Coordinates of C-alpha atoms in Angstrom, one line a residue:
M114 CA -13.6 35.9 30.6
S115 CA -10.2 37.5 30.3
A116 CA -9.6 40.4 27.8
R117 CA -6.9 38.3 26.2
L118 CA -9.2 35.4 25.6
R119 CA -11.9 37.7 24.1
T120 CA -9.3 39.2 21.8
L121 CA -8.1 35.7 20.8
Q122 CA -11.7 34.5 20.0
K123 CA -12.4 37.7 17.9
A124 CA -9.2 37.3 15.9
T125 CA -9.8 33.6 15.3
S126 CA -13.4 34.3 14.1
A127 CA -12.3 37.1 11.8
L128 CA -9.6 34.8 10.4
L129 CA -12.1 32.1 9.5
Q130 CA -14.3 34.6 7.7
T131 CA -11.6 35.6 5.3
S132 CA -10.8 33.8 2.0
R133 CA -8.0 31.3 2.0
P134 CA -4.7 32.6 0.4
A135 CA -4.1 31.8 -3.3
L136 CA -1.1 29.9 -4.5
Q137 CA 2.0 32.1 -4.0
P138 CA 5.6 31.7 -4.9
R139 CA 7.6 29.9 -2.2
P140 CA 8.6 32.5 0.4
P141 CA 12.2 32.8 1.8
R142 CA 12.8 30.3 4.5
R143 CA 13.1 32.0 7.9
H144 CA 12.9 30.9 11.5
L145 CA 9.3 31.3 12.8
S146 CA 8.9 33.3 15.9
A147 CA 7.2 31.7 18.8
K148 CA 4.4 33.1 21.0
P149 CA 2.4 31.2 23.6
F150 CA -0.9 29.5 22.7
S151 CA -2.9 30.3 25.8
S152 CA -6.5 29.2 25.2
A153 CA -8.6 26.3 23.9
T154 CA -11.8 26.7 22.0
P155 CA -14.6 27.2 24.6
R156 CA -17.5 24.7 24.8
S157 CA -20.0 27.6 24.1
A158 CA -18.4 28.2 20.8
H159 CA -18.4 24.5 20.0
N160 CA -22.1 24.2 20.8
S161 CA -23.2 27.3 18.8
A162 CA -21.2 26.2 15.7
S163 CA -22.4 22.6 15.7
S164 CA -26.2 23.0 15.5
A165 CA -26.3 21.3 12.1
L166 CA -23.1 19.2 12.1
A167 CA -21.2 17.3 14.7
V168 CA -18.1 19.5 15.4
P169 CA -15.1 18.4 17.5
R170 CA -13.7 20.8 20.1
I171 CA -10.3 21.8 21.4
V172 CA -10.1 20.7 25.1
Q173 CA -6.6 21.9 25.8
G174 CA -3.6 23.5 24.3
E175 CA -0.8 22.6 26.6
S176 CA 2.4 24.6 26.6
A177 CA 4.1 22.1 28.8
A178 CA 3.3 19.1 26.7
R179 CA 3.5 21.2 23.5
T180 CA 0.4 19.5 22.2
L181 CA -3.1 20.4 21.0
T182 CA -5.8 17.9 22.1
V183 CA -9.1 17.6 20.2
E184 CA -12.3 15.9 21.6
L185 CA -14.4 14.2 19.0
P186 CA -18.2 14.2 19.0
N187 CA -18.2 10.6 20.4
G188 CA -16.1 11.8 23.4
Q189 CA -12.8 10.3 22.3
Q190 CA -9.7 12.5 22.4
T191 CA -6.5 12.6 20.4
S192 CA -3.5 14.9 20.6
F193 CA -1.1 16.5 18.0
H194 CA 2.2 18.1 18.8
Y195 CA 2.6 21.7 17.7
L196 CA 5.7 20.8 15.7
W197 CA 3.8 17.9 14.0
L198 CA 1.0 20.3 12.9
R199 CA 3.4 22.9 11.5
D200 CA 5.6 20.3 9.8
H201 CA 2.5 18.7 8.2
C202 CA 0.8 21.9 7.0
R203 CA -0.7 21.3 3.6
E204 CA -1.2 25.0 2.6
P205 CA 0.6 26.0 -0.7
R206 CA 3.3 27.9 1.2
S207 CA 4.3 24.7 3.0
Y208 CA 3.3 21.9 0.6
H209 CA 3.4 21.9 -3.2
P210 CA -0.1 21.2 -4.4
A211 CA 1.1 19.6 -7.7
T212 CA 4.1 17.5 -6.6
K213 CA 2.8 16.7 -3.1
Q214 CA 6.2 17.5 -1.6
R215 CA 7.0 19.4 1.6
L216 CA 8.2 23.0 1.1
V217 CA 8.5 23.9 4.8
D218 CA 12.0 23.3 6.1
T219 CA 11.6 21.2 9.2
F220 CA 15.1 22.2 10.4
L221 CA 14.1 25.9 10.5
I222 CA 10.9 25.3 12.6
P223 CA 11.8 26.6 16.1
A224 CA 11.7 24.0 18.8
D225 CA 9.5 26.3 21.0
L226 CA 7.0 27.2 18.3
E227 CA 3.4 27.5 19.6
P228 CA 0.2 28.5 17.8
T229 CA -1.5 31.7 18.7
A230 CA -5.0 30.4 17.9
A231 CA -6.9 27.3 16.9
N232 CA -10.5 26.7 15.9
C233 CA -12.7 23.7 15.1
S234 CA -15.3 23.8 12.3
S235 CA -17.4 21.2 10.6
E236 CA -14.7 20.8 7.9
G237 CA -11.6 20.6 10.0
L238 CA -9.1 22.3 12.3
T239 CA -7.5 25.7 11.6
V240 CA -4.3 26.5 13.5
T241 CA -2.8 30.0 13.4
W242 CA 0.9 30.5 13.8
P243 CA 2.8 33.6 14.9
E244 CA 4.2 36.2 12.5
R245 CA 7.2 35.2 10.5
E246 CA 10.1 37.6 11.2
G247 CA 9.7 40.7 9.1
S248 CA 6.6 39.4 7.4
G249 CA 4.0 41.4 9.4
D250 CA 1.4 38.7 9.0
S251 CA 0.4 35.5 10.8
Y252 CA 0.0 32.2 9.0
D253 CA -2.7 29.5 9.4
S254 CA -2.8 25.8 8.6
F255 CA -6.0 24.0 7.8
F256 CA -6.4 20.2 8.4
P257 CA -9.5 18.3 7.3
W258 CA -10.8 15.9 10.0
S259 CA -10.2 13.0 7.6
F260 CA -6.5 13.9 7.4
L261 CA -6.2 14.2 11.2
M262 CA -8.1 11.0 11.9
E263 CA -6.1 9.0 9.3
H264 CA -2.8 10.2 10.6
S265 CA -3.5 10.4 14.4
Y266 CA -1.0 8.9 16.7
A267 CA -1.7 9.9 20.3
P268 CA -3.7 7.7 20.3
A269 CA -3.9 6.3 16.7
L270 CA -7.6 6.3 15.7
R271 CA -7.2 4.2 12.6
K272 CA -6.4 1.1 14.5
G273 CA -8.9 -1.6 14.0
L274 CA -10.7 0.1 11.2
E275 CA -11.7 -2.3 8.5
K276 CA -10.2 -1.2 5.1
A277 CA -12.6 -0.2 2.4
D278 CA -10.4 -2.2 -0.1
R279 CA -10.7 -5.4 1.8
K280 CA -9.1 -8.3 -0.1
V281 CA -11.2 -11.3 -1.0
L282 CA -9.7 -14.6 0.0
W283 CA -10.5 -17.5 -2.3
T284 CA -10.4 -21.3 -2.7
S285 CA -10.4 -23.5 -5.8
E286 CA -14.1 -22.8 -6.0
I287 CA -13.3 -19.5 -7.6
S288 CA -12.9 -21.5 -10.8
E289 CA -16.6 -21.1 -11.3
N290 CA -16.3 -17.3 -11.6
L291 CA -12.7 -16.2 -12.4
P292 CA -11.9 -12.5 -12.2
T293 CA -11.6 -11.6 -15.9
V294 CA -11.4 -8.6 -18.2
T295 CA -11.0 -8.3 -21.9
Y296 CA -8.0 -7.2 -23.9
E297 CA -10.2 -4.7 -25.7
E298 CA -11.5 -2.9 -22.6
V299 CA -8.1 -2.6 -21.1
M300 CA -6.5 -1.2 -24.2
E301 CA -9.2 1.3 -25.1
S302 CA -9.6 3.2 -21.8
E303 CA -8.2 4.1 -18.4
K304 CA -11.5 2.8 -16.9
G305 CA -10.7 -0.6 -18.4
V306 CA -7.3 -0.5 -16.8
Y307 CA -8.9 0.4 -13.5
E308 CA -11.3 -2.6 -13.7
W309 CA -8.2 -4.8 -14.4
V310 CA -6.0 -3.6 -11.6
K311 CA -8.9 -3.5 -9.2
R312 CA -9.4 -7.2 -9.7
I313 CA -5.7 -7.9 -9.2
G314 CA -5.9 -5.8 -5.9
T315 CA -9.0 -7.6 -4.7
Y316 CA -8.3 -11.3 -5.7
G317 CA -4.5 -11.2 -6.2
F318 CA -4.9 -12.2 -9.9
S319 CA -6.9 -11.7 -13.0
L320 CA -7.3 -13.2 -16.5
V321 CA -7.3 -11.2 -19.7
S322 CA -9.1 -12.7 -22.6
G323 CA -9.1 -11.9 -26.3
I324 CA -5.4 -11.1 -26.6
P325 CA -3.9 -11.4 -30.1
P326 CA -1.4 -14.4 -29.7
T327 CA 1.7 -12.3 -30.3
P328 CA 4.4 -11.0 -28.0
E329 CA 3.9 -7.5 -29.2
A330 CA 0.2 -7.4 -28.2
T331 CA 1.1 -9.0 -24.8
E332 CA 3.8 -6.4 -24.1
E333 CA 1.5 -3.5 -25.0
L334 CA -1.1 -5.0 -22.6
I335 CA 1.2 -5.3 -19.5
R336 CA 2.6 -1.8 -20.2
R337 CA -0.9 -0.4 -19.6
I338 CA -0.2 -0.9 -15.9
A339 CA 3.3 0.3 -15.7
F340 CA 6.8 -0.1 -17.1
I341 CA 8.4 -3.6 -17.2
R342 CA 10.9 -4.5 -14.5
E343 CA 14.2 -5.6 -15.9
T344 CA 16.0 -8.5 -14.1
H345 CA 18.7 -11.0 -15.0
Y346 CA 16.0 -12.8 -17.0
G347 CA 15.7 -9.7 -19.2
G348 CA 12.7 -7.4 -19.5
F349 CA 9.8 -8.9 -21.6
W350 CA 10.3 -12.6 -22.0
D351 CA 9.6 -14.8 -25.0
F352 CA 10.8 -18.3 -24.0
T353 CA 10.6 -22.0 -24.3
A354 CA 11.8 -24.8 -22.0
D355 CA 15.5 -24.5 -23.0
L356 CA 17.1 -23.7 -19.5
K357 CA 18.4 -20.6 -21.2
H358 CA 18.7 -18.7 -17.9
G359 CA 19.8 -21.6 -15.6
D360 CA 16.5 -21.8 -13.8
L361 CA 13.9 -24.5 -13.4
A362 CA 11.2 -22.1 -14.7
Y363 CA 12.9 -22.7 -18.1
S364 CA 12.5 -26.5 -17.9
D365 CA 9.6 -28.9 -18.2
V366 CA 9.6 -30.2 -14.6
L367 CA 6.8 -29.9 -12.0
L368 CA 7.0 -26.6 -10.1
Q369 CA 5.2 -26.6 -6.7
G370 CA 3.4 -23.5 -5.5
H371 CA 6.0 -20.7 -4.9
T372 CA 6.6 -17.0 -5.2
D373 CA 9.2 -15.7 -7.6
T374 CA 12.4 -13.8 -6.8
T375 CA 12.6 -14.4 -3.1
Y376 CA 16.3 -13.9 -3.6
F377 CA 15.7 -10.2 -4.4
T378 CA 15.7 -7.6 -1.6
D379 CA 12.5 -6.4 -3.3
P380 CA 10.8 -9.3 -4.9
C381 CA 9.0 -8.6 -8.2
G382 CA 5.4 -7.4 -7.8
L383 CA 3.1 -8.5 -10.7
Q384 CA 3.9 -11.4 -13.1
L385 CA 2.1 -12.1 -16.3
F386 CA 2.1 -15.2 -18.5
H387 CA 0.6 -15.7 -22.0
L388 CA 0.8 -19.0 -24.0
L389 CA 1.7 -18.2 -27.6
S390 CA 2.1 -21.5 -29.3
P391 CA 1.9 -25.1 -28.0
D392 CA 2.7 -27.7 -30.6
S393 CA 0.6 -30.8 -31.3
S394 CA 2.8 -33.0 -29.0
H395 CA 2.4 -30.7 -26.0
Q396 CA 0.9 -32.5 -23.0
G397 CA 0.5 -31.2 -19.4
G398 CA 1.9 -27.9 -18.2
H399 CA -1.3 -26.9 -16.4
N400 CA -1.1 -23.6 -14.5
L401 CA -1.4 -23.5 -10.7
L402 CA -2.5 -20.5 -8.5
I403 CA -2.8 -20.5 -4.7
D404 CA -4.1 -17.6 -2.5
G405 CA -1.1 -17.3 -0.1
F406 CA -3.0 -14.9 2.1
R407 CA -5.8 -17.4 2.6
A408 CA -3.4 -20.2 3.2
A409 CA -1.5 -18.1 5.8
S410 CA -4.8 -17.3 7.6
I411 CA -5.4 -21.0 8.0
F412 CA -1.9 -21.7 9.0
K413 CA -2.1 -18.9 11.7
K414 CA -5.4 -20.4 13.0
T415 CA -4.2 -24.0 13.1
H416 CA -0.6 -23.5 14.0
P417 CA -0.2 -20.2 15.7
T418 CA 3.3 -21.0 17.1
L419 CA 4.6 -22.0 13.8
Y420 CA 3.0 -19.0 12.2
E421 CA 5.0 -16.8 14.6
L422 CA 8.1 -18.7 13.7
F423 CA 7.5 -18.1 10.0
S424 CA 6.9 -14.4 10.7
T425 CA 10.2 -13.8 12.6
L426 CA 12.8 -16.3 11.4
P427 CA 15.0 -15.0 8.6
V428 CA 15.0 -17.5 5.7
P429 CA 18.0 -17.3 3.3
S430 CA 17.3 -17.4 -0.4
H431 CA 19.5 -17.4 -3.5
A432 CA 19.7 -17.6 -7.3
S433 CA 23.0 -19.3 -8.3
G434 CA 22.5 -20.6 -11.8
T435 CA 25.4 -21.2 -14.2
G436 CA 26.4 -18.6 -16.8
S437 CA 23.9 -17.6 -19.4
E438 CA 23.5 -15.2 -22.3
S439 CA 22.2 -12.5 -20.0
S440 CA 24.6 -13.3 -17.1
P441 CA 27.8 -14.8 -18.6
S442 CA 29.6 -14.7 -15.2
G443 CA 26.8 -16.7 -13.6
V444 CA 24.1 -15.5 -11.2
H445 CA 24.9 -14.8 -7.5
M446 CA 21.7 -13.3 -6.1
A447 CA 20.7 -13.1 -2.5
P448 CA 18.7 -10.4 -0.6
L449 CA 20.7 -7.9 1.4
V450 CA 19.0 -9.1 4.5
P451 CA 17.1 -12.5 4.7
K452 CA 13.4 -12.1 5.3
P453 CA 10.8 -14.3 7.0
V454 CA 8.2 -16.2 5.0
F455 CA 5.4 -13.9 6.3
N456 CA 5.9 -10.1 6.3
H457 CA 3.5 -7.7 8.0
D458 CA 2.9 -4.0 8.2
E459 CA 3.0 -1.9 11.4
N460 CA -0.5 -2.9 12.3
G461 CA 0.3 -6.6 12.0
E462 CA -1.5 -7.1 8.7
L463 CA 0.0 -9.6 6.3
V464 CA 1.4 -7.8 3.3
Q465 CA 3.8 -10.3 1.7
V466 CA 4.4 -14.0 1.4
R467 CA 7.9 -15.1 0.4
W468 CA 8.0 -18.8 -0.3
N469 CA 10.1 -20.8 -2.7
G470 CA 11.5 -24.2 -1.6
D471 CA 13.6 -24.5 -4.8
D472 CA 15.4 -21.2 -4.2
R473 CA 15.8 -21.5 -0.4
G474 CA 19.4 -21.2 0.7
V475 CA 21.2 -23.0 3.5
V476 CA 19.3 -22.5 6.7
G477 CA 21.4 -22.0 9.8
G478 CA 23.2 -19.4 11.9
P479 CA 22.6 -17.9 15.3
A480 CA 18.9 -17.1 14.7
W481 CA 18.2 -20.8 14.0
E482 CA 19.6 -22.2 17.2
G483 CA 17.0 -24.4 18.9
K484 CA 14.5 -23.8 16.1
M485 CA 15.4 -26.4 13.4
D486 CA 12.9 -29.1 14.4
E487 CA 10.2 -26.5 14.7
W488 CA 11.1 -25.2 11.2
F489 CA 10.8 -28.5 9.5
E490 CA 7.5 -29.2 11.3
G491 CA 6.3 -25.8 10.0
V492 CA 7.4 -26.6 6.4
R493 CA 5.3 -29.8 6.4
A494 CA 2.3 -28.1 7.9
W495 CA 2.5 -25.1 5.6
E496 CA 3.0 -27.2 2.5
A497 CA 0.1 -29.5 3.5
I498 CA -2.2 -26.4 3.3
L499 CA -0.7 -25.2 0.0
R500 CA -1.2 -28.6 -1.6
S501 CA -4.7 -29.2 -0.4
K502 CA -7.4 -29.6 -3.0
E503 CA -9.3 -26.6 -1.5
A504 CA -6.3 -24.3 -2.0
T505 CA -5.1 -25.2 -5.5
L506 CA -6.6 -23.6 -8.5
W507 CA -5.5 -25.6 -11.6
S508 CA -6.2 -24.4 -15.1
K509 CA -5.1 -25.2 -18.6
M510 CA -3.3 -22.3 -20.3
E511 CA -4.9 -21.2 -23.5
M512 CA -3.7 -19.0 -26.4
G513 CA -5.3 -15.6 -26.3
T514 CA -5.8 -15.6 -22.5
A515 CA -3.1 -14.3 -20.1
V516 CA -3.0 -14.6 -16.4
I517 CA -1.5 -11.9 -14.2
F518 CA -1.0 -12.2 -10.4
D519 CA 0.4 -10.5 -7.4
N520 CA 3.6 -12.2 -6.6
H521 CA 3.5 -10.9 -3.0
R522 CA 0.3 -12.7 -2.4
V523 CA -0.4 -15.5 -4.9
L524 CA 1.8 -18.5 -5.3
H525 CA 2.0 -20.1 -8.7
G526 CA 3.3 -23.3 -10.2
R527 CA 2.8 -25.7 -13.0
S528 CA 2.5 -29.4 -13.7
S529 CA 5.2 -31.1 -15.7
F530 CA 4.8 -31.3 -19.5
T531 CA 6.1 -32.9 -22.6
G532 CA 6.6 -31.4 -26.0
E533 CA 7.3 -27.8 -26.9
R534 CA 5.4 -24.7 -25.8
R535 CA 6.2 -21.0 -26.1
L536 CA 5.3 -18.4 -23.5
C537 CA 5.8 -14.7 -23.0
G538 CA 5.4 -12.4 -20.1
A539 CA 7.0 -9.9 -17.7
Y540 CA 7.4 -8.5 -14.2
I541 CA 6.1 -5.2 -12.8
N542 CA 7.3 -3.6 -9.6
H543 CA 4.8 -3.8 -6.7
D544 CA 5.2 -0.2 -5.9
D545 CA 4.3 0.8 -9.4
F546 CA 1.3 -1.4 -9.4
R547 CA 0.0 0.1 -6.1
S548 CA 0.7 3.6 -7.4
R549 CA -1.3 2.9 -10.5
L550 CA -4.2 1.3 -8.6
K551 CA -4.3 4.3 -6.1
G552 CA -4.4 6.8 -9.0
L553 CA -7.1 5.0 -10.9
E554 CA -9.1 4.5 -7.7
K555 CA -9.1 8.3 -7.2
Q556 CA -10.3 8.8 -10.7
F557 CA -12.9 6.0 -11.0
G558 CA -13.5 4.5 -7.6
E559 CA -15.4 5.5 -4.5
K560 CA -12.7 8.0 -3.3
S561 CA -14.0 8.8 0.1
A562 CA -15.5 5.4 1.2
E563 CA -12.8 4.6 3.7
K564 CA -12.5 8.2 5.0
E565 CA -16.2 8.4 5.5
R566 CA -16.1 5.2 7.5
L567 CA -13.3 6.6 9.6
L568 CA -15.2 9.8 10.3
S569 CA -18.5 8.2 11.1
K570 CA -16.7 5.8 13.5
Y571 CA -15.8 8.9 15.7
G572 CA -19.1 10.7 15.4
L573 CA -18.2 12.9 12.4
K574 CA -20.6 13.2 9.5
S575 CA -19.6 12.7 5.9
S576 CA -20.0 16.4 5.1
S577 CA -17.2 17.0 7.7
I578 CA -14.7 15.7 5.1
G579 CA -14.3 19.2 3.7
G580 CA -14.9 18.7 0.0
A581 CA -11.8 19.1 -2.1
R582 CA -9.7 19.8 1.0
E583 CA -9.7 16.0 1.8
E584 CA -7.4 15.3 -1.2
Y585 CA -4.4 16.0 1.1
A586 CA -1.7 13.3 0.8

């Protein structure tokens, strides 16, 4: 063993035995000096340190590739660039612990930066960086295994991992056990709000019973999740079928299953309705809900080519009603860029359905050449699924019970009606809903469930999460 390697191991061991630095004021931003990282953690050190816990090991620190490669207990390897590790350091000097914002200036990280040491423990990876100019001390970054596994990219180790918050797809049979919370529990505690938004996240909708039949109580209820989104319809609505806003929603006609505000670049997220006062002559007006994610899964299975078309073809949408009190010059809404019916994340998972036949614009243009026949075939096949008895959940709206649903997943509609009825409700942004759900999940849910599953998949034990250190964003 070379003298340099022995010195490196002793320095790394001594570093890990010292206490971690306390929160300090942000230091002046300087260029970091760069020294070569010349050695990986030897297998002997890996074996001696892992008698009780499975501990990954460093198999190479390549100056040429400028990456650090870690071998997991199950034998799989993943690599991280030196610059990525420095840029994503979560120590207080580099990442504000309260605001979760980056303090390190990526521009000032030298392109040739290399660590001077690295060490694997049961909790995570510690990387030591060279002295900052004039500081006289080195600097180390700690990364819990959960953080590295979750954000790995060469290769990505999250791919194929089943999410802990798996959504429950449903049919009309859910009418036998509707996801429901009470107004009282939502209003009296954050735990009650968590139970509410958890149901919305899981099923795409929830009922709230026991609400005082007033707009004031309903508005207080929805604000328990987040602030109300203002649109050309206003903020909190209190309305009847008077066509006040130049939209069929403000009429008494049948509305097939649809999602709202497809004509927005960012469609509204949650939508809540509460019936305030039907009169004695009111007939019809039953509420319709459809699980769009379930319908899409059937469409993908039965018509894969059409599903691909609906996932790639940009569909124009618009809101072009005549002038109203809120929009005296008329409404002229369209998304900045037309979007497909089905929208997916980077892993191919469906995250949004945008479907509204009434608000669809004129289809055509270069993207549509040679696809028009296939499009109309797709519309018929898709609507057949949406209108099937199995897919449609019909219910009579009742005073004192509100329904709230995820407009990115659940389609809604109503049967035609006669007579007068008064409803109230509002929109909430989808980002605000997901932020609220995530925050409450950290407070009341099983915080580490998904991370434990990820760690165990690669041979790491749950104790390898690293306690409080796993709360890195």
